[in-house]
Coordinates of C-alpha atoms in Angstrom, one line a residue:
Chain A
X1 CA -0.2 -0.2 -0.2
X2 CA 3.2 2.3 -0.4
X3 CA 3.3 2.5 -4.7
X4 CA 2.2 5.0 -6.3
X5 CA 0.8 5.1 -9.9
X6 CA 2.2 7.3 -13.0
X7 CA 0.7 7.5 -15.8
X8 CA 2.0 10.0 -18.8
X9 CA -0.3 10.0 -21.9
X10 CA 2.5 11.9 -24.4
X11 CA 0.3 11.9 -27.6
X12 CA 2.0 9.2 -29.3
X13 CA 2.6 7.0 -26.9
X14 CA 1.3 6.0 -24.0
X15 CA 3.2 5.3 -21.4
X16 CA 2.6 4.0 -17.4
X17 CA 4.5 3.2 -14.7
X18 CA 4.5 2.2 -9.9
X19 CA 7.8 3.1 -7.7
X20 CA 7.7 3.1 -4.0
X21 CA 7.7 6.1 -2.9
X22 CA 11.3 6.7 -1.5
X23 CA 12.2 4.6 -4.5
X24 CA 13.3 5.9 -7.3
X25 CA 13.7 2.3 -9.3
X26 CA 10.8 2.0 -11.1
X27 CA 8.6 -1.4 -9.6
X28 CA 7.2 -2.1 -13.0
X29 CA 6.7 -0.6 -16.1
X30 CA 4.3 -0.7 -18.9
X31 CA 4.5 1.1 -22.7
X32 CA 2.6 1.5 -25.4
X33 CA 2.2 3.7 -28.7
X34 CA -1.2 5.3 -29.9
X35 CA -3.1 3.6 -33.1
X36 CA -2.7 4.7 -36.4
X37 CA -6.3 6.7 -35.7
X38 CA -6.6 7.4 -32.1
X39 CA -9.2 8.9 -29.7
X40 CA -9.9 9.7 -26.6
X41 CA -11.1 6.3 -25.2
X42 CA -8.6 4.1 -27.3
X43 CA -6.3 6.4 -25.3
X44 CA -8.3 5.4 -21.8
X45 CA -9.4 2.2 -22.9
X46 CA -5.2 0.9 -23.3
X47 CA -4.1 2.9 -19.9
X48 CA -6.5 1.0 -18.4
X49 CA -4.9 -2.1 -20.0
X50 CA -1.3 -0.9 -19.2
X51 CA -2.6 -0.1 -15.8
X52 CA -5.0 -2.9 -14.6
X53 CA -1.6 -5.4 -16.0
X54 CA 0.6 -2.9 -13.4
X55 CA -1.3 -3.4 -10.8
X56 CA -3.1 -6.3 -10.8
X57 CA -4.8 -7.1 -7.4
X58 CA -2.8 -3.8 -5.6
X59 CA -4.2 -0.5 -4.5
X60 CA -1.2 2.1 -5.0
X61 CA -1.6 5.4 -2.8
X62 CA -2.0 7.8 -4.9
X63 CA -2.2 8.8 -8.3
X64 CA 0.0 11.2 -10.7
X65 CA -0.9 12.1 -14.2
X66 CA 1.1 13.8 -17.5
X67 CA -1.1 14.9 -20.2
X68 CA 0.5 16.5 -23.2
X69 CA -1.8 19.3 -23.9
X70 CA -3.8 22.1 -21.5
X71 CA -4.8 21.2 -18.3
X72 CA -7.0 23.0 -15.5
X73 CA -4.3 21.4 -13.0
X74 CA -6.7 22.5 -10.5
X75 CA -10.0 20.2 -10.6
X76 CA -7.3 18.0 -13.1
X77 CA -10.0 18.4 -16.4
X78 CA -7.8 17.9 -20.0
X79 CA -8.7 21.1 -21.4
X80 CA -7.4 19.4 -25.1
X81 CA -5.1 17.6 -26.5
X82 CA -3.8 18.8 -29.7
X83 CA -2.4 15.7 -30.5
X84 CA -5.5 13.1 -29.6
X85 CA -9.5 13.9 -30.5
X86 CA -12.3 13.4 -27.9
X87 CA -10.0 14.8 -25.2
X88 CA -11.9 18.3 -24.7
X89 CA -12.6 18.5 -20.7
X90 CA -12.1 14.7 -20.4
X91 CA -12.8 15.6 -15.7
X92 CA -8.7 13.1 -15.1
X93 CA -8.1 13.8 -12.6
X94 CA -12.0 12.8 -10.9
X95 CA -12.8 9.6 -13.5
X96 CA -8.8 7.7 -12.3
X97 CA -10.0 8.6 -8.3
X98 CA -13.4 7.3 -9.1
X99 CA -12.2 4.7 -11.0
X100 CA -9.2 3.5 -7.4
X101 CA -10.8 4.9 -5.8
X102 CA -7.2 6.8 -4.3
X103 CA -6.5 10.1 -4.7
X104 CA -5.2 11.9 -8.0
X105 CA -3.7 14.9 -9.6
X106 CA -3.3 15.5 -13.9
X107 CA -0.9 18.9 -14.8
X108 CA 0.5 19.3 -18.6
X109 CA 3.8 17.5 -19.4
X110 CA 5.8 20.4 -19.2
X111 CA 4.9 21.8 -15.9
X112 CA 5.0 18.2 -14.6
X113 CA 8.6 17.8 -16.2
X114 CA 9.6 21.1 -14.0
X115 CA 8.7 19.2 -10.9
X116 CA 10.2 15.7 -12.1
X117 CA 13.2 17.6 -12.6
X118 CA 13.0 19.5 -9.7
X119 CA 11.7 16.0 -7.1
X120 CA 14.9 13.7 -9.1
X121 CA 16.8 15.6 -11.4
X122 CA 19.1 18.6 -12.6
X123 CA 16.8 20.6 -10.0
X124 CA 17.4 18.4 -7.1
X125 CA 18.5 21.6 -4.5
X126 CA 16.9 25.0 -6.3
X127 CA 14.5 26.7 -5.7
X128 CA 13.3 27.8 -8.5
X129 CA 13.5 26.6 -11.9
X130 CA 12.5 27.1 -15.1
X131 CA 11.9 24.3 -17.3
X132 CA 12.6 24.4 -21.0
X133 CA 11.2 21.9 -23.9
X134 CA 12.9 23.0 -27.0
X135 CA 11.3 19.4 -30.0
X136 CA 8.7 19.9 -32.4
X137 CA 7.5 22.9 -30.4
X138 CA 8.8 25.1 -27.4
X139 CA 7.2 24.7 -24.1
X140 CA 8.5 25.1 -20.1
X141 CA 7.1 24.7 -16.3
X142 CA 7.7 26.4 -13.3
X143 CA 9.3 26.0 -9.4
X144 CA 9.0 29.4 -7.8
X145 CA 9.4 29.2 -3.4
X146 CA 9.6 24.8 -4.2
X147 CA 6.0 25.0 -5.8
X148 CA 5.3 24.8 -8.8
X149 CA 3.6 28.4 -10.7
X150 CA 0.6 27.3 -12.9
X151 CA -0.4 30.6 -12.7
X152 CA -3.9 32.3 -13.0
X153 CA -5.1 30.9 -15.5
X154 CA -3.0 28.1 -14.9
X155 CA -1.1 28.9 -18.5
X156 CA 2.0 30.3 -17.5
X157 CA 5.6 29.3 -18.8
X158 CA 4.8 29.7 -22.3
X159 CA 8.2 30.5 -23.2
X160 CA 7.7 29.1 -27.0
X161 CA 5.2 32.0 -28.1
X162 CA 7.6 35.1 -26.4
X163 CA 8.6 37.3 -29.1
X164 CA 12.0 38.2 -29.8
X165 CA 12.4 39.1 -32.9
X166 CA 8.8 41.5 -34.4
X167 CA 11.3 41.1 -37.6
X168 CA 11.3 38.2 -37.4
X169 CA 9.3 34.5 -39.9
X170 CA 5.1 34.5 -38.8
X171 CA 4.7 31.5 -36.7
X172 CA 1.6 29.7 -36.2
X173 CA 0.3 31.5 -33.9
X174 CA 0.0 34.5 -36.3
X175 CA 2.7 36.3 -34.5
X176 CA 6.2 37.5 -35.9
X177 CA 9.8 35.9 -34.1
X178 CA 8.7 34.1 -31.5
X179 CA 11.3 31.5 -29.6
X180 CA 8.6 28.6 -31.4
X181 CA 9.1 30.0 -34.5
X182 CA 13.2 29.8 -35.2
X183 CA 13.9 27.4 -32.4
X184 CA 12.5 24.4 -32.8
X185 CA 12.8 21.2 -35.0
X186 CA 10.1 21.4 -37.6
X187 CA 10.4 25.5 -38.3
X188 CA 14.4 24.9 -37.9
X189 CA 13.6 22.7 -41.1
X190 CA 11.7 24.5 -42.4
X191 CA 14.0 27.8 -42.4
X192 CA 17.0 25.3 -43.8
X193 CA 14.5 24.2 -47.0
X194 CA 13.3 28.2 -47.3
X195 CA 16.3 29.0 -47.6
X196 CA 17.5 26.4 -49.6
X197 CA 14.8 27.4 -52.1
X198 CA 15.7 30.9 -52.4
X199 CA 19.0 30.4 -53.1
X200 CA 18.7 27.1 -55.7
X201 CA 22.2 28.0 -57.4
X202 CA 24.7 29.0 -54.4
X203 CA 26.8 26.4 -53.4
X204 CA 25.3 27.0 -49.5
X205 CA 23.5 23.9 -48.0
X206 CA 25.3 21.2 -50.2
X207 CA 25.8 19.4 -46.7
X208 CA 22.0 19.5 -45.9
X209 CA 21.7 19.4 -50.0
X210 CA 23.1 15.6 -49.5
X211 CA 22.0 14.3 -46.5
X212 CA 17.7 14.5 -47.8
X213 CA 19.2 14.0 -51.5
X214 CA 17.9 17.0 -52.7
X215 CA 14.5 15.9 -51.5
X216 CA 14.1 19.5 -48.7
X217 CA 10.3 17.7 -47.5
X218 CA 13.2 15.2 -45.9
X219 CA 14.6 17.6 -44.2
X220 CA 14.6 17.6 -39.6
X221 CA 15.9 19.1 -37.3
X222 CA 18.3 16.4 -35.8
X223 CA 19.6 16.6 -39.8
X224 CA 20.2 20.3 -39.4
X225 CA 22.0 19.7 -36.2
X226 CA 23.9 16.9 -38.1
X227 CA 24.7 18.7 -41.0
X228 CA 25.8 21.2 -38.7
X229 CA 28.6 19.5 -36.7
X230 CA 29.6 18.8 -40.3
X231 CA 30.0 23.1 -41.1
X232 CA 27.5 23.0 -43.6
X233 CA 27.0 27.1 -42.8
X234 CA 23.7 27.0 -44.0
X235 CA 23.0 24.9 -41.3
X236 CA 25.1 26.3 -38.2
X237 CA 23.0 29.7 -40.0
X238 CA 19.7 28.1 -39.2
X239 CA 21.0 27.0 -35.6
X240 CA 22.5 29.6 -34.7
X241 CA 19.5 31.2 -34.8
X242 CA 17.4 28.3 -32.6
X243 CA 20.5 29.4 -30.0
X244 CA 19.8 33.1 -30.1
X245 CA 16.0 32.5 -29.8
X246 CA 15.8 30.6 -27.1
X247 CA 18.8 32.2 -25.5
X248 CA 17.0 35.6 -26.1
X249 CA 13.9 34.6 -24.3
X250 CA 16.3 32.9 -21.4
X251 CA 17.5 36.5 -21.0
X252 CA 15.0 38.4 -20.8
X253 CA 13.4 35.9 -18.6
X254 CA 16.5 36.0 -15.7
X255 CA 15.8 39.7 -16.0
X256 CA 12.1 39.4 -15.1
X257 CA 11.7 36.1 -12.8
X258 CA 15.4 36.3 -11.4
X259 CA 15.2 32.0 -11.3
X260 CA 18.6 30.3 -9.9
X261 CA 18.3 27.1 -12.7
X262 CA 17.0 26.8 -16.7
X263 CA 16.8 23.8 -17.3
X264 CA 16.3 22.4 -20.9
X265 CA 15.0 19.2 -22.3
X266 CA 13.9 17.7 -25.6
X267 CA 15.2 16.9 -28.5
X268 CA 16.8 19.8 -30.2
X269 CA 18.7 20.6 -26.7
X270 CA 20.8 17.3 -28.0
X271 CA 21.9 19.7 -31.5
X272 CA 25.5 19.7 -29.6
X273 CA 27.8 22.0 -28.5
X274 CA 27.5 25.3 -30.8
X275 CA 23.5 25.2 -30.0
X276 CA 25.0 25.4 -26.2
X277 CA 27.5 27.7 -26.5
X278 CA 25.3 30.5 -28.3
X279 CA 22.7 29.6 -26.0
X280 CA 24.7 29.8 -23.0
X281 CA 26.3 33.2 -24.9
X282 CA 22.9 34.7 -25.9
X283 CA 21.8 34.5 -22.5
X284 CA 24.6 36.1 -20.0
X285 CA 24.7 39.1 -22.4
X286 CA 21.3 40.1 -22.2
X287 CA 20.4 39.4 -18.6
X288 CA 21.8 42.0 -16.9
X289 CA 24.9 41.9 -15.8
X290 CA 24.2 41.5 -11.8
X291 CA 21.5 38.5 -12.6
X292 CA 23.3 35.2 -11.8
X293 CA 22.1 32.1 -13.2
X294 CA 22.4 28.7 -14.0
X295 CA 21.5 26.7 -17.8
X296 CA 21.4 22.7 -18.1
X297 CA 20.3 20.0 -19.4
X298 CA 17.4 18.0 -18.1
X299 CA 18.4 14.5 -16.8
X300 CA 15.0 12.6 -16.8
X301 CA 15.5 12.1 -20.4
X302 CA 12.2 9.9 -21.5
X303 CA 10.6 8.6 -17.7
X304 CA 11.0 13.1 -16.8
X305 CA 7.1 12.6 -17.6
X306 CA 6.9 10.0 -15.8
X307 CA 9.0 10.9 -13.3
X308 CA 7.0 13.4 -12.5
X309 CA 4.3 11.8 -12.1
X310 CA 5.4 10.7 -9.6
X311 CA 7.1 13.1 -7.4
X312 CA 3.3 15.5 -8.6
X313 CA 1.3 12.3 -6.9
X314 CA 3.5 12.4 -3.9
X315 CA 2.9 16.4 -3.7
X316 CA -0.8 15.8 -3.3
X317 CA -1.0 13.5 -0.6
X318 CA 1.2 16.6 1.2
X319 CA -1.3 18.9 0.3
Chain B
X1 CA 1.6 52.5 19.8
X2 CA -0.3 50.7 16.9
X3 CA 1.3 53.1 14.8
X4 CA 3.3 52.6 11.5
X5 CA 6.6 55.0 10.0
X6 CA 7.0 54.6 6.7
X7 CA 10.3 56.2 4.9
X8 CA 10.5 57.3 1.6
X9 CA 14.2 57.7 0.0
X10 CA 14.0 58.7 -3.3
X11 CA 16.4 59.8 -4.9
X12 CA 15.6 64.0 -5.5
X13 CA 13.5 63.0 -2.6
X14 CA 13.4 61.6 0.9
X15 CA 9.4 61.5 2.7
X16 CA 8.3 60.4 6.4
X17 CA 4.6 59.8 7.1
X18 CA 2.5 58.0 10.2
X19 CA 0.1 55.9 10.5
X20 CA -2.0 54.2 12.3
X21 CA -2.9 50.2 11.4
X22 CA -5.6 49.7 10.2
X23 CA -6.4 53.5 9.5
X24 CA -6.2 55.0 5.5
X25 CA -5.1 58.5 6.2
X26 CA -1.8 59.8 7.3
X27 CA -1.2 61.0 11.4
X28 CA 1.2 62.5 10.6
X29 CA 3.4 63.2 7.0
X30 CA 6.6 65.3 6.4
X31 CA 8.2 65.6 3.3
X32 CA 11.6 67.0 2.0
X33 CA 13.9 67.9 -1.0
X34 CA 17.9 65.8 -1.1
X35 CA 20.1 69.1 -1.0
X36 CA 22.3 69.7 -4.2
X37 CA 25.5 67.6 -3.2
X38 CA 23.6 64.7 -0.7
X39 CA 25.5 61.7 0.1
X40 CA 23.7 59.0 2.0
X41 CA 24.9 60.7 5.4
X42 CA 23.2 64.1 4.3
X43 CA 19.6 61.8 3.1
X44 CA 20.3 60.0 7.0
X45 CA 20.1 63.5 8.4
X46 CA 17.4 64.6 6.9
X47 CA 15.1 61.5 7.6
X48 CA 16.0 61.6 11.1
X49 CA 15.4 64.9 12.1
X50 CA 11.4 64.0 9.8
X51 CA 11.3 61.0 11.5
X52 CA 12.1 63.1 15.4
X53 CA 9.5 66.5 14.2
X54 CA 7.6 63.0 13.1
X55 CA 7.2 60.7 15.8
X56 CA 8.5 63.5 18.7
X57 CA 8.0 61.2 22.2
X58 CA 6.3 58.2 20.5
X59 CA 7.2 55.5 19.4
X60 CA 6.2 52.5 16.1
X61 CA 5.2 49.5 16.0
X62 CA 7.4 49.0 12.5
X63 CA 8.7 50.9 9.8
X64 CA 9.2 50.5 6.2
X65 CA 11.5 51.6 3.7
X66 CA 11.3 52.3 -0.3
X67 CA 14.4 53.1 -1.1
X68 CA 15.4 54.1 -4.2
X69 CA 17.6 52.2 -5.9
X70 CA 18.9 47.8 -5.6
X71 CA 18.5 47.2 -1.5
X72 CA 19.6 43.1 -0.4
X73 CA 15.2 43.5 0.9
X74 CA 16.1 39.9 3.4
X75 CA 18.3 41.4 5.4
X76 CA 17.7 45.3 4.2
X77 CA 21.0 46.7 3.0
X78 CA 20.6 48.8 -0.4
X79 CA 23.1 47.9 -1.9
X80 CA 23.7 51.7 -4.0
X81 CA 21.9 54.7 -4.8
X82 CA 22.1 55.5 -8.8
X83 CA 21.6 59.1 -7.4
X84 CA 22.9 59.5 -4.4
X85 CA 26.7 58.5 -3.5
X86 CA 27.7 57.3 -0.2
X87 CA 24.9 53.9 -0.5
X88 CA 26.6 51.3 -1.2
X89 CA 26.2 48.7 1.4
X90 CA 24.4 50.4 3.7
X91 CA 22.5 48.3 6.8
X92 CA 19.2 50.3 6.9
X93 CA 17.3 47.8 8.4
X94 CA 20.0 47.5 10.9
X95 CA 20.1 50.3 11.2
X96 CA 16.3 51.7 11.7
X97 CA 16.5 48.8 14.2
X98 CA 18.8 49.3 16.4
X99 CA 18.1 53.8 16.6
X100 CA 14.3 53.0 17.4
X101 CA 13.9 49.2 19.0
X102 CA 11.7 47.9 16.4
X103 CA 11.1 45.8 13.7
X104 CA 12.2 47.1 10.1
X105 CA 11.8 46.6 7.0
X106 CA 13.4 47.7 3.8
X107 CA 12.9 47.6 0.0
X108 CA 13.1 49.3 -3.7
X109 CA 11.1 51.4 -4.1
X110 CA 9.1 49.3 -6.8
X111 CA 9.1 46.2 -4.9
X112 CA 7.7 48.6 -3.0
X113 CA 4.5 50.3 -4.9
X114 CA 3.4 46.9 -6.2
X115 CA 3.1 45.1 -2.4
X116 CA 1.2 49.2 -2.1
X117 CA -0.9 48.9 -4.4
X118 CA -1.4 45.5 -3.7
X119 CA -2.7 46.5 -0.5
X120 CA -4.2 49.6 -1.2
X121 CA -4.6 50.6 -4.6
X122 CA -5.3 49.0 -8.3
X123 CA -4.7 44.8 -6.3
X124 CA -6.9 45.1 -4.5
X125 CA -8.8 41.6 -4.0
X126 CA -6.1 40.6 -7.4
X127 CA -3.4 37.3 -6.0
X128 CA -1.6 37.5 -8.9
X129 CA -0.3 41.1 -10.1
X130 CA 2.6 43.1 -12.2
X131 CA 3.4 45.9 -11.5
X132 CA 5.8 48.4 -13.5
X133 CA 7.0 52.2 -13.2
X134 CA 7.6 54.2 -16.7
X135 CA 9.0 57.1 -16.0
X136 CA 12.4 58.6 -15.6
X137 CA 13.9 54.4 -16.8
X138 CA 11.3 50.9 -16.3
X139 CA 10.8 48.7 -13.6
X140 CA 9.2 46.5 -11.6
X141 CA 7.7 44.3 -8.8
X142 CA 6.0 41.0 -8.6
X143 CA 3.5 39.8 -6.1
X144 CA 2.5 36.4 -6.3
X145 CA 0.3 34.1 -4.4
X146 CA 0.0 37.2 -2.2
X147 CA 3.2 37.4 -1.4
X148 CA 6.3 40.1 -3.1
X149 CA 9.3 37.6 -5.5
X150 CA 11.9 39.2 -5.4
X151 CA 13.4 36.1 -7.0
X152 CA 17.1 34.3 -6.3
X153 CA 18.5 37.5 -6.1
X154 CA 16.4 40.1 -5.2
X155 CA 16.7 41.1 -8.8
X156 CA 12.8 40.5 -9.9
X157 CA 11.5 43.0 -11.9
X158 CA 13.3 44.3 -14.7
X159 CA 11.5 44.6 -17.2
X160 CA 14.0 48.0 -18.1
X161 CA 16.3 45.8 -19.7
X162 CA 14.4 43.0 -21.2
X163 CA 14.8 42.9 -25.4
X164 CA 11.8 43.3 -27.1
X165 CA 13.4 44.9 -31.3
X166 CA 17.3 43.2 -31.2
X167 CA 17.0 45.6 -34.8
X168 CA 16.7 48.8 -32.0
X169 CA 18.6 51.2 -30.4
X170 CA 21.5 51.1 -28.6
X171 CA 20.3 51.2 -24.5
X172 CA 23.2 52.4 -21.7
X173 CA 22.6 48.8 -20.6
X174 CA 24.7 47.9 -24.2
X175 CA 21.7 45.6 -25.8
X176 CA 20.4 47.0 -28.2
X177 CA 15.8 47.7 -28.8
X178 CA 15.6 46.9 -24.4
X179 CA 12.0 48.2 -23.5
X180 CA 13.6 51.4 -21.5
X181 CA 15.4 52.0 -24.4
X182 CA 12.3 52.2 -25.8
X183 CA 9.8 53.2 -23.4
X184 CA 11.1 55.6 -21.3
X185 CA 10.1 59.4 -21.0
X186 CA 14.5 60.8 -21.6
X187 CA 14.7 58.1 -24.0
X188 CA 12.0 58.6 -25.4
X189 CA 13.1 63.4 -26.0
X190 CA 15.9 61.6 -27.6
X191 CA 14.5 59.5 -29.7
X192 CA 12.9 62.5 -31.0
X193 CA 15.8 64.6 -31.1
X194 CA 17.4 62.2 -33.4
X195 CA 14.7 61.8 -36.4
X196 CA 14.2 65.3 -35.8
X197 CA 18.5 66.5 -36.6
X198 CA 17.7 63.5 -38.4
X199 CA 15.7 64.5 -40.9
X200 CA 16.0 68.7 -40.1
X201 CA 14.3 70.5 -43.5
X202 CA 11.0 68.0 -43.2
X203 CA 8.4 69.3 -42.2
X204 CA 7.7 66.4 -39.2
X205 CA 8.1 67.8 -36.0
X206 CA 7.5 71.2 -36.2
X207 CA 4.6 70.9 -33.3
X208 CA 7.4 69.5 -31.6
X209 CA 9.5 71.9 -32.6
X210 CA 7.0 75.1 -31.9
X211 CA 7.1 73.4 -28.4
X212 CA 10.6 74.1 -27.5
X213 CA 11.7 76.5 -30.3
X214 CA 13.8 74.5 -32.0
X215 CA 16.4 74.3 -28.6
X216 CA 16.4 71.0 -29.1
X217 CA 17.8 69.8 -25.9
X218 CA 14.6 71.3 -24.1
X219 CA 12.7 68.0 -25.1
X220 CA 11.2 65.9 -23.0
X221 CA 9.0 63.3 -22.8
X222 CA 6.2 65.0 -21.7
X223 CA 6.7 67.4 -24.2
X224 CA 6.5 64.9 -26.8
X225 CA 3.4 63.5 -25.4
X226 CA 1.8 66.8 -25.6
X227 CA 2.8 67.3 -29.3
X228 CA 1.1 63.9 -29.8
X229 CA -2.0 64.8 -28.5
X230 CA -1.3 68.0 -30.5
X231 CA -1.5 65.6 -33.5
X232 CA 2.5 66.4 -34.4
X233 CA 2.7 62.8 -36.6
X234 CA 7.6 62.4 -35.5
X235 CA 5.7 62.5 -31.2
X236 CA 3.0 60.4 -32.2
X237 CA 5.6 58.1 -33.7
X238 CA 8.1 58.2 -31.1
X239 CA 5.1 57.6 -28.4
X240 CA 3.9 54.3 -30.9
X241 CA 7.2 52.4 -30.5
X242 CA 6.8 53.8 -26.4
X243 CA 4.4 51.7 -25.9
X244 CA 4.2 49.2 -28.7
X245 CA 7.6 48.3 -26.5
X246 CA 6.0 47.9 -23.6
X247 CA 3.1 46.5 -25.0
X248 CA 5.8 43.4 -25.8
X249 CA 6.8 43.1 -22.5
X250 CA 4.3 42.7 -21.6
X251 CA 2.8 40.5 -23.5
X252 CA 5.7 38.6 -23.4
X253 CA 5.3 38.5 -20.0
X254 CA 1.8 36.6 -19.3
X255 CA 2.5 34.5 -22.0
X256 CA 5.8 33.4 -19.7
X257 CA 3.9 33.9 -16.1
X258 CA 0.2 34.7 -16.0
X259 CA -0.2 37.3 -13.7
X260 CA -4.1 38.2 -13.1
X261 CA -3.0 41.8 -14.2
X262 CA -0.7 44.4 -15.2
X263 CA -0.3 47.6 -13.2
X264 CA 1.5 50.7 -14.6
X265 CA 2.6 53.9 -12.8
X266 CA 5.0 57.1 -13.4
X267 CA 4.9 59.8 -15.6
X268 CA 5.0 58.4 -18.6
X269 CA 1.7 56.6 -18.5
X270 CA 0.6 59.7 -18.4
X271 CA 0.6 60.8 -21.6
X272 CA -2.2 60.2 -23.3
X273 CA -5.3 57.6 -24.2
X274 CA -3.1 56.7 -27.8
X275 CA -0.3 55.3 -26.1
X276 CA -3.2 53.2 -23.4
X277 CA -4.8 51.7 -26.3
X278 CA -1.8 50.8 -28.7
X279 CA -0.3 49.7 -25.3
X280 CA -3.3 47.3 -24.5
X281 CA -3.8 46.6 -28.3
X282 CA 0.0 45.2 -28.5
X283 CA -0.2 43.5 -25.2
X284 CA -2.5 41.4 -26.4
X285 CA -1.7 40.5 -29.8
X286 CA 1.7 39.4 -28.4
X287 CA -0.2 37.1 -25.6
X288 CA -1.6 34.0 -26.7
X289 CA -5.4 33.5 -27.0
X290 CA -6.0 31.4 -23.7
X291 CA -4.7 33.8 -21.9
X292 CA -6.8 36.4 -19.5
X293 CA -5.2 39.5 -18.1
X294 CA -6.1 43.5 -17.1
X295 CA -3.8 46.4 -17.6
X296 CA -4.9 49.0 -15.2
X297 CA -3.7 52.3 -13.6
X298 CA -1.3 53.0 -11.2
X299 CA -4.1 53.9 -8.2
X300 CA -1.3 55.8 -5.0
X301 CA 0.3 58.1 -7.2
X302 CA 2.5 60.5 -5.3
X303 CA 1.9 59.0 -2.3
X304 CA 3.3 55.1 -3.9
X305 CA 6.6 54.7 -2.3
X306 CA 4.9 55.5 1.7
X307 CA 1.3 53.2 1.2
X308 CA 3.6 51.2 -0.1
X309 CA 6.3 50.7 2.9
X310 CA 3.1 50.4 5.1
X311 CA 2.4 48.0 3.7
X312 CA 5.9 46.4 3.8
X313 CA 6.0 46.9 8.1
X314 CA 2.9 45.3 8.1
X315 CA 4.2 41.9 6.3
X316 CA 7.1 42.6 8.4
X317 CA 5.5 42.4 11.4
X318 CA 3.2 39.2 10.5
X319 CA 6.1 36.8 9.5

């Protein structure tokens, strides 16, 4: 009766695990891809089968959930999923509490990852931090005074859509020069594609072109990192802009909120030392000289949402 | 024995007042300009005489202090004053506690004004807000969960030096396009001066020129507001850029921290309805559609630091 059940509704994958309170090793762990045509019902059905396989006849003391989309964390109600239809206004916390008869807590993946890094990862021993994930999108989550800070409407942490270059390219959100528009993997690929299409005859981007055999549709953020590491000038420029945008955002946040630590996770943070160097330098130059902070890599990797869900369940038990 | 002593070290002026706990009217109030050649000792000497004139034979229950410069609020130590020499590392809280034998608390003017507006002004009934002062400089102070948020190193709130236009003009801090560089009164005057100097023969800025009889050194932020209200195109453009910079900063902050309320004080906020309209529109467009907030004018006017100092003293008594 001292285990916690952690759930991760990740958009393309579903994962569940159990852990004894205080332990850092999973008791049991199950993971499954979402079906090609998923909806909220199929996601819940799969998750139920994962849970029953994990728990068998036991009962956890609490359930923590990481959800890949906006959540009203005060009630644990999912607002929607950007990947899977049917999640609009689903009271996930209530469903779980009724079904399993124990306290549950639900929050979005960025907030949960921030909490996980704070309790079990790179943020241990720090009291105020901002976690940033940079992959398909760019999002963030706050820990202030050792507690999650979600904002008045639960919307805090949206670093992806702060404007850092008002003359920059147009983002899906309608604004120009958002951090996500410059720093995310898919947008880096788009920026490279546009630059290569605009200058089809120049020597620039030669390595990048050869990586996709001139099929620019195949460009990804990862290939841009690879080409940049191999010395492709155009890829270096795209990567530099990504690091610059994120570094400017981080420096501005340091000035505004003055946290001790920034933790960066997500696929784009694997882009190599050049990306990290530019990012750190720009953040340092953007923040006032009197303002100190560290920028480190996330420690929990793929299991971050599940460990964060454990921390969320513990917090639910403590409050 | 139930009165609070509030002090305001304002850079160019010194003020002190007493109030009964719970009352909204000053018992006594004294105010004096700093001498032309001031230092920390003369400031403290003048303040002592104000205090003794106020208190006579009585003793307050606590002392709250607003200081116009960086303060380590955890110890109440002044770091420095940008206006008056000799304030480097003065333990003002300790000095006051020893001299008057009661608890004292010291913080910088932006944090104190935020607290004052929260307790007694435009922020009453709100739980999380950001106060912004826009005059000679641009600064800010946070209230989160009903408490001041000062940041790890006491440096939170520096909205003046977040970058909103990386292609903008160079700020005193060395960066381009800081909010303060575009929005503050003196920089608005400089921007108008430079534009008029660069285009000495054009019809633009005619009203502005006539207001200072072609002596561009006399330009001020206030005159720009006046000329803009009279329809001067160049003044309108300078004012628009100020409102745009601040609106972008506010929208970015809404995305990052999601407070309920922004409170704006300081001389530039008297710039007229056009400035407010542009600012509100840009802030609304910069924030994600799901993020709600209000932007209102400060309520406490010139006495904001003193009322904030009262709130700071009350907080000291409560903690």
